[in-house]
PDB file of C-alpha atoms in Angstrom:
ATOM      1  CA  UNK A   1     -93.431 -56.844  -9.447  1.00 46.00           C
ATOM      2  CA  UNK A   2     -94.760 -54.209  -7.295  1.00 56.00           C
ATOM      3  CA  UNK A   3     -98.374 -54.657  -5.888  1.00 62.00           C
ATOM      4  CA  UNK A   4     -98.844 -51.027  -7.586  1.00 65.00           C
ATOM      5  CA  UNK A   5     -97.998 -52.335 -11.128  1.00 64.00           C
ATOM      6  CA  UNK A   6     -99.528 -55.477 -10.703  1.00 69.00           C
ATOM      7  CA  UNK A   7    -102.713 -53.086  -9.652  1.00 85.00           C
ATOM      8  CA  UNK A   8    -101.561 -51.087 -12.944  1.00 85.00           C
ATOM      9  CA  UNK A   9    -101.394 -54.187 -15.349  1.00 86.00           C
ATOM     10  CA  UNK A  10    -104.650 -55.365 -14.287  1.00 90.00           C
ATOM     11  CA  UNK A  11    -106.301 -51.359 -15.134  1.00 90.00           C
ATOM     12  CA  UNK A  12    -104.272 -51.287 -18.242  1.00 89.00           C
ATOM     13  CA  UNK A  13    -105.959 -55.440 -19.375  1.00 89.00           C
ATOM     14  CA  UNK A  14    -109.501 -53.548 -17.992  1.00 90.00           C
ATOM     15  CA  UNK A  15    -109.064 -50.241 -20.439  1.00 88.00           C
ATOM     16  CA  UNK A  16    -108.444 -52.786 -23.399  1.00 88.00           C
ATOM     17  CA  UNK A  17    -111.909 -54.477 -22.836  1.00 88.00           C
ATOM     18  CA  UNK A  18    -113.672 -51.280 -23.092  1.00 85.00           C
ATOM     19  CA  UNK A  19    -113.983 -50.955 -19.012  1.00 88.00           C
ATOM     20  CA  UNK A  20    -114.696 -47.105 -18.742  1.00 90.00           C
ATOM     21  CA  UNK A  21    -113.873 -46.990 -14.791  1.00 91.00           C
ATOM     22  CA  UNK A  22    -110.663 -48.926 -15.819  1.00 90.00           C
ATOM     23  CA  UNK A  23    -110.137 -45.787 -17.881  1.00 91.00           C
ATOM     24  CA  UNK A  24    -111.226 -42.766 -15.381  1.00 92.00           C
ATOM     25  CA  UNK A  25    -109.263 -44.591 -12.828  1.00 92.00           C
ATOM     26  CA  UNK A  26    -106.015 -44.468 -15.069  1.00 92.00           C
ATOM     27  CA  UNK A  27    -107.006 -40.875 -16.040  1.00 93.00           C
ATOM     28  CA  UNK A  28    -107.183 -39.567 -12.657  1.00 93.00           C
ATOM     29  CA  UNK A  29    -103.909 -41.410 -11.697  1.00 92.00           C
ATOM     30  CA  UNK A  30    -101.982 -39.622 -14.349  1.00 94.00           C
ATOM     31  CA  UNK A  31    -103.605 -36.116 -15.585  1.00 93.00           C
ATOM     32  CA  UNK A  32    -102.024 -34.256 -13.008  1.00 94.00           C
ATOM     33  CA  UNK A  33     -98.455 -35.275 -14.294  1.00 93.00           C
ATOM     34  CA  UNK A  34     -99.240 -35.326 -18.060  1.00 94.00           C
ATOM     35  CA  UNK A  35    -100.825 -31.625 -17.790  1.00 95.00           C
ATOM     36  CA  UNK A  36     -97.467 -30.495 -16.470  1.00 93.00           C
ATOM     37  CA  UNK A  37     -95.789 -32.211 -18.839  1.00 93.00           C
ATOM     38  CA  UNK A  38     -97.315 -30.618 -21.932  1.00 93.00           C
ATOM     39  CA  UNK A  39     -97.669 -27.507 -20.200  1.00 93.00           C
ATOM     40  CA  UNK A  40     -93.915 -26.901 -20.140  1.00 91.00           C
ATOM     41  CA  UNK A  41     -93.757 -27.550 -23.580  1.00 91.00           C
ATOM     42  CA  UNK A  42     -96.636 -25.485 -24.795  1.00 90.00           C
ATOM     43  CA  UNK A  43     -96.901 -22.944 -22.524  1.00 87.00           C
ATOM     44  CA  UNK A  44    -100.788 -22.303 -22.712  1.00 89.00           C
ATOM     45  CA  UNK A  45    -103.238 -23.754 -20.109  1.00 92.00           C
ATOM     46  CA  UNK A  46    -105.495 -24.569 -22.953  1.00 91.00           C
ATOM     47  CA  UNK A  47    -103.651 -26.042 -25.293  1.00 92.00           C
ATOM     48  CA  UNK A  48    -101.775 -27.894 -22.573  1.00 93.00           C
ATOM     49  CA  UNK A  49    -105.466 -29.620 -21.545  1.00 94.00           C
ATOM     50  CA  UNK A  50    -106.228 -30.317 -25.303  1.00 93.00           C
ATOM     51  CA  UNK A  51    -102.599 -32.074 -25.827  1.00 94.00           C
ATOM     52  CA  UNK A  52    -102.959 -33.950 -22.318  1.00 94.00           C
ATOM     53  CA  UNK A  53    -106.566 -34.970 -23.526  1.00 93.00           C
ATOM     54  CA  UNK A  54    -105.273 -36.188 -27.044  1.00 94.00           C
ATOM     55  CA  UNK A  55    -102.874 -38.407 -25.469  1.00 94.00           C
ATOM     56  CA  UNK A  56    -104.753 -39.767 -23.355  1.00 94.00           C
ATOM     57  CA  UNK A  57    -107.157 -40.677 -25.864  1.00 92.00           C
ATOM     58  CA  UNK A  58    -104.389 -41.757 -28.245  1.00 93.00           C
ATOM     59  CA  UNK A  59    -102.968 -44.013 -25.229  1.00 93.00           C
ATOM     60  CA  UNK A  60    -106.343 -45.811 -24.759  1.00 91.00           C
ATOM     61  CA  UNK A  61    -106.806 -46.360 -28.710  1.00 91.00           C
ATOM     62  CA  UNK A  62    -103.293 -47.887 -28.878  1.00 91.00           C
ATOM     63  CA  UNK A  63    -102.977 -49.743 -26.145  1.00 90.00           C
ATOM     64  CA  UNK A  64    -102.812 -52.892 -27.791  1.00 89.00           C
ATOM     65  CA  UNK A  65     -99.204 -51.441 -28.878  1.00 90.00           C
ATOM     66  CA  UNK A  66     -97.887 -51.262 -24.996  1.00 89.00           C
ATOM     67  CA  UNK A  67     -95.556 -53.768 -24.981  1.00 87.00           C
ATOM     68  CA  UNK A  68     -94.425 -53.144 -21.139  1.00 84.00           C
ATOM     69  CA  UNK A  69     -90.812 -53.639 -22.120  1.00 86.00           C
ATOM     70  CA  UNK A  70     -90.980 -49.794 -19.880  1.00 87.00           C
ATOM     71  CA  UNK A  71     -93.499 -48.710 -16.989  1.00 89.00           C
ATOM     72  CA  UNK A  72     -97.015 -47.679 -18.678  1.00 91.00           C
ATOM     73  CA  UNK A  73     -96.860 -43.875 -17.545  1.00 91.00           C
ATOM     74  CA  UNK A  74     -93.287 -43.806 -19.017  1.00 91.00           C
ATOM     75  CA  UNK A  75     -95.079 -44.913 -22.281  1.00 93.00           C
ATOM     76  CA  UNK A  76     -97.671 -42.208 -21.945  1.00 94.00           C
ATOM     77  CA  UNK A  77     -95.630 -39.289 -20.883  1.00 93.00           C
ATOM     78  CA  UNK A  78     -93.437 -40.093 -24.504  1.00 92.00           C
ATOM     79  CA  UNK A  79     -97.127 -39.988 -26.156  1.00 94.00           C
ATOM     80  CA  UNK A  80     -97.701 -36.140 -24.505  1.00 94.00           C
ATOM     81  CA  UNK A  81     -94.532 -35.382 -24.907  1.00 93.00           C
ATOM     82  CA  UNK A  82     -94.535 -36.052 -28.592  1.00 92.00           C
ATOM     83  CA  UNK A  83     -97.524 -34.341 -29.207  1.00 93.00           C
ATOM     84  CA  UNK A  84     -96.552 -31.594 -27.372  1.00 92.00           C
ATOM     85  CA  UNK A  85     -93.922 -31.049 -29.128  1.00 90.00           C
ATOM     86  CA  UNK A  86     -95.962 -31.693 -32.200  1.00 89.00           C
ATOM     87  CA  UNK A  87     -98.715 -29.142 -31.122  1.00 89.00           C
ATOM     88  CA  UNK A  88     -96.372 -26.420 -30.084  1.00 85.00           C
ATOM     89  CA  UNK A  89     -94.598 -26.598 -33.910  1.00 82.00           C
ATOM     90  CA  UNK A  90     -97.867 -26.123 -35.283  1.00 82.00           C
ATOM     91  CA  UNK A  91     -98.437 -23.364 -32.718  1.00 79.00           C
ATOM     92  CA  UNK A  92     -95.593 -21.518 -33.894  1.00 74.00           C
ATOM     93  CA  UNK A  93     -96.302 -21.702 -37.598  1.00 70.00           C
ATOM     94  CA  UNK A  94     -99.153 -19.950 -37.064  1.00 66.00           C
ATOM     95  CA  UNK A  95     -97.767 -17.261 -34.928  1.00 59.00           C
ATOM     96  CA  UNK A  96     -95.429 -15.307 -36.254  1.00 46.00           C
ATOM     97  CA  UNK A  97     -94.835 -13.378 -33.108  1.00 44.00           C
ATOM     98  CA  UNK A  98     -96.262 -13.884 -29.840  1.00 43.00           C
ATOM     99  CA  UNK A  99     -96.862 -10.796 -28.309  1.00 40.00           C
ATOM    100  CA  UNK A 100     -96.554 -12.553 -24.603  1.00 42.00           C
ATOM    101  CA  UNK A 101     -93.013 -13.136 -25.482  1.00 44.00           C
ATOM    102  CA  UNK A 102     -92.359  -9.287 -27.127  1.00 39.00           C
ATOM    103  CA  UNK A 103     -93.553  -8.127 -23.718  1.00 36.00           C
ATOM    104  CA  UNK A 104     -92.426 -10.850 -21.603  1.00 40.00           C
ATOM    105  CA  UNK A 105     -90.172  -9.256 -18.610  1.00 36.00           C
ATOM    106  CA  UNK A 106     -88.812 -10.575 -14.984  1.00 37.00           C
ATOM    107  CA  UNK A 107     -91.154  -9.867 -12.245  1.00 38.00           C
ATOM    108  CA  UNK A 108     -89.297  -7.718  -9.382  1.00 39.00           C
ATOM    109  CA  UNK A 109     -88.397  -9.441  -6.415  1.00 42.00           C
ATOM    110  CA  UNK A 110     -88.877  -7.160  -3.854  1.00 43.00           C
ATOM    111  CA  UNK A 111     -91.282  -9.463  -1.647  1.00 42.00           C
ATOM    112  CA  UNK A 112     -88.579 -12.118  -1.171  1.00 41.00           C
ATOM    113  CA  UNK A 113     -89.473 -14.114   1.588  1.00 40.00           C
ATOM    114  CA  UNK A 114     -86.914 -14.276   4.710  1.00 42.00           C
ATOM    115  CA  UNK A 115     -87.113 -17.734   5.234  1.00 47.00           C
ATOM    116  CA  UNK A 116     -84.953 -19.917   3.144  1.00 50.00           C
ATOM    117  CA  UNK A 117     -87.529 -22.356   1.272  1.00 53.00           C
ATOM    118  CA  UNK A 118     -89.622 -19.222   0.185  1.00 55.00           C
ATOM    119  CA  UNK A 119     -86.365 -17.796  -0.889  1.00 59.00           C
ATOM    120  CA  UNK A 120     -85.602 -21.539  -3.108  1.00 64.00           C
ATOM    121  CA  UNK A 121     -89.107 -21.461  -4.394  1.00 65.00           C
ATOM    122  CA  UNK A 122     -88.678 -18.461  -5.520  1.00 66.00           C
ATOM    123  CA  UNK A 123     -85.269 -18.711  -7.190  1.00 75.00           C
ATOM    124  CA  UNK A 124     -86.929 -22.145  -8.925  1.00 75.00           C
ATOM    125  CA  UNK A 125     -89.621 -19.743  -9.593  1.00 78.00           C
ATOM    126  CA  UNK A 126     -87.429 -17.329 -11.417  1.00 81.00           C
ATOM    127  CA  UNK A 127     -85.491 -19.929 -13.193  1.00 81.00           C
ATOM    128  CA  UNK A 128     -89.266 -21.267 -14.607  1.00 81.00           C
ATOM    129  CA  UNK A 129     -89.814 -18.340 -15.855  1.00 84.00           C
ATOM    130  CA  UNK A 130     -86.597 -17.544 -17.208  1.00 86.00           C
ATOM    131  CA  UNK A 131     -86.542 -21.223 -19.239  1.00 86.00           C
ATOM    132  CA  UNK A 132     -89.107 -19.171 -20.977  1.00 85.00           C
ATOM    133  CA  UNK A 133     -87.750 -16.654 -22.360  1.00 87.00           C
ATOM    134  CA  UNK A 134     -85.209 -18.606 -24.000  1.00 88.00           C
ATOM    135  CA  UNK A 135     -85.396 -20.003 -27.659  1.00 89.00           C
ATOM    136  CA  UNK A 136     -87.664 -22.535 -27.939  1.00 87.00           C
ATOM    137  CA  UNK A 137     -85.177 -25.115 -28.854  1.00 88.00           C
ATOM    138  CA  UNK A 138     -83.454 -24.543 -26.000  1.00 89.00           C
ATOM    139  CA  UNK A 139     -86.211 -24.589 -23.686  1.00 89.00           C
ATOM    140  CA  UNK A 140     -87.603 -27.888 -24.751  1.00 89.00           C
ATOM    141  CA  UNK A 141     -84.144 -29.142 -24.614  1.00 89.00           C
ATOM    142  CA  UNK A 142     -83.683 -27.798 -21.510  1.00 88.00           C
ATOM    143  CA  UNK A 143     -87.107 -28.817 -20.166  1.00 88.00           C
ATOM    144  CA  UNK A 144     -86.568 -32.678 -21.586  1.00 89.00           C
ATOM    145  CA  UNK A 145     -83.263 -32.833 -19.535  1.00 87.00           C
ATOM    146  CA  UNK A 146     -83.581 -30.906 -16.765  1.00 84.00           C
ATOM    147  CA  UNK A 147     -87.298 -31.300 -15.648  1.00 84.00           C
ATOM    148  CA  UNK A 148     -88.842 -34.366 -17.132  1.00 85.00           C
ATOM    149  CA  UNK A 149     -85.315 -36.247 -16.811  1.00 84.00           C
ATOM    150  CA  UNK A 150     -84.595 -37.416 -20.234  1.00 87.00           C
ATOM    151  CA  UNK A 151     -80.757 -38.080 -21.244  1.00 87.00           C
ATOM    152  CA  UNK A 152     -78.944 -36.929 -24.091  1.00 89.00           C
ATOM    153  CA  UNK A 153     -79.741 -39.848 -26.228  1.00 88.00           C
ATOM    154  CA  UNK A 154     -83.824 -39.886 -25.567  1.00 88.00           C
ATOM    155  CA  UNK A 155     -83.663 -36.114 -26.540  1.00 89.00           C
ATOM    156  CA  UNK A 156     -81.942 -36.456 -29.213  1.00 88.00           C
ATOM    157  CA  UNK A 157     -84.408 -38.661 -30.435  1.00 87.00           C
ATOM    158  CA  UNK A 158     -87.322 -36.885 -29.520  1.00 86.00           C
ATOM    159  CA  UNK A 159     -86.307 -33.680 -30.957  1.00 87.00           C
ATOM    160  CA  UNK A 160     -84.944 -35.707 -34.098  1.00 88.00           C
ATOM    161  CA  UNK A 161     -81.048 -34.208 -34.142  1.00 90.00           C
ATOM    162  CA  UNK A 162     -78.113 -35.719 -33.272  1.00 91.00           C
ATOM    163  CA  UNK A 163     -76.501 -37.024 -30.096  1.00 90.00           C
ATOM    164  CA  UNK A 164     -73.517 -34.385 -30.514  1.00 91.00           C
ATOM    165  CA  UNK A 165     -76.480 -31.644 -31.507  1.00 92.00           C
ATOM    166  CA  UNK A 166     -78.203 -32.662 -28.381  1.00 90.00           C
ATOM    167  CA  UNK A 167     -75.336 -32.016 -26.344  1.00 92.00           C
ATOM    168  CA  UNK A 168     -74.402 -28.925 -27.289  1.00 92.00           C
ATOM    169  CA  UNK A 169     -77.754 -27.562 -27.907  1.00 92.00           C
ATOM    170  CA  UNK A 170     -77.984 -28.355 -23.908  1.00 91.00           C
ATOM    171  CA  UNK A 171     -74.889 -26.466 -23.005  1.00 91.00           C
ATOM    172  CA  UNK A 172     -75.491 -23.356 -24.830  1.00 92.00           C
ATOM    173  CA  UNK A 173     -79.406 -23.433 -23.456  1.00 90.00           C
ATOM    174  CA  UNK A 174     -77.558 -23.976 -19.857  1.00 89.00           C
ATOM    175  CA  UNK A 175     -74.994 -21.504 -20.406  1.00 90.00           C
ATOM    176  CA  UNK A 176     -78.214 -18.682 -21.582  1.00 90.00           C
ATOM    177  CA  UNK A 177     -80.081 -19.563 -18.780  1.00 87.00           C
ATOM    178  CA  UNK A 178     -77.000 -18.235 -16.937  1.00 87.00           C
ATOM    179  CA  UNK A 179     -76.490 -15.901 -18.867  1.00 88.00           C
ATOM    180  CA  UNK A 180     -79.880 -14.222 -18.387  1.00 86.00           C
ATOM    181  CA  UNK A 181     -80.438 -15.209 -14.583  1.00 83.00           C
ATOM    182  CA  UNK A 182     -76.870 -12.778 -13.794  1.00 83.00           C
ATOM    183  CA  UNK A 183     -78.692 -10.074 -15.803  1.00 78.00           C
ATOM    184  CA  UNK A 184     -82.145 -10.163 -13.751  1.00 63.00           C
ATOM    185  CA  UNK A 185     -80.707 -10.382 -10.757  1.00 56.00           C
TER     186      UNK A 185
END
């Protein structure tokens, strides 16, 4: 074991005695990658902190439930993702139509950058903001597999379909994302 989970382990046996520093220092370890996490996913700076927050608070009420059978911030970033997921269905019920998406278009490119990493960013840049303008099932697909590096069978899971349903809901959110970075171009 690594002397960076052994450091982790020790935190984590800290946090379940009630050791507040144990639980800042975990915080501050992980909130960077578990805002961007549910930020993809709900697409709202606010409501991205508020689902990051919940987890977190979730995570330190449960942690008698971490078995360790995978690495802790594995276990958390399924708790954010989850209620990210969770939050933005509940965001969606409520909105019927969000006017950021009716009047959602690509930004111009005319200040490309001549050197070729500003050009990548850029591309990567108009790819993340393509991913949303696609249907939300598709983005969070996409966003599971793609970004955050979940396989077919995790997804599947998390988004509660099937494995076959997973795989195709992947390749048609793929093919859009095509689709609709050939138009904007």
């Amino acid at each position: 074991m690594s002397q960076q989970n052994e450091h982790i382990d020790t935190l984590l046996k800290l946090c379940m005695q009630g050791k507040q520093s144990a639980q800042l220092e975990i915080y501050n370890r992980y909130y960077k990658a578990m805002y961007n996490t549910a930020f993809r996913i709900v697409k709202h700076t606010a409501e991205a902190e508020d689902v990051m927050q919940e987890s977190f608070l979730s995570a330190f009420t449960k942690l008698h439930t971490f078995k360790g059978d995978v690495a802790f911030g594995a276990w958390l970033k399924r708790i954010v993702i989850n209620n990210s997921i969770y939050q933005y269905k509940k965001q969606q019920k409520k909105r019927a139509t969000d006017l950021d998406d009716v009047m959602y278009k690509v930004e111009d490119n005319d200040g490309v950058a001549s050197d070729q990493n500003g050009y990548t960013e850029l591309k990567a840049q108009k790819v993340m903001e393509t991913m949303k303008s696609l249907k939300d099932n598709y983005r969070v697909s996409l966003t599971l597999h793609l970004i955050e590096g979940y396989d077919y069978e995790e997804i599947s899971e998390i988004m509660n379909i099937s494995y076959a349903n997973c795989r195709t809901m992947i390749s048609r959110a793929k093919q859009s994302l095509r689709k609709k970075l050939t138009v904007n171009v």
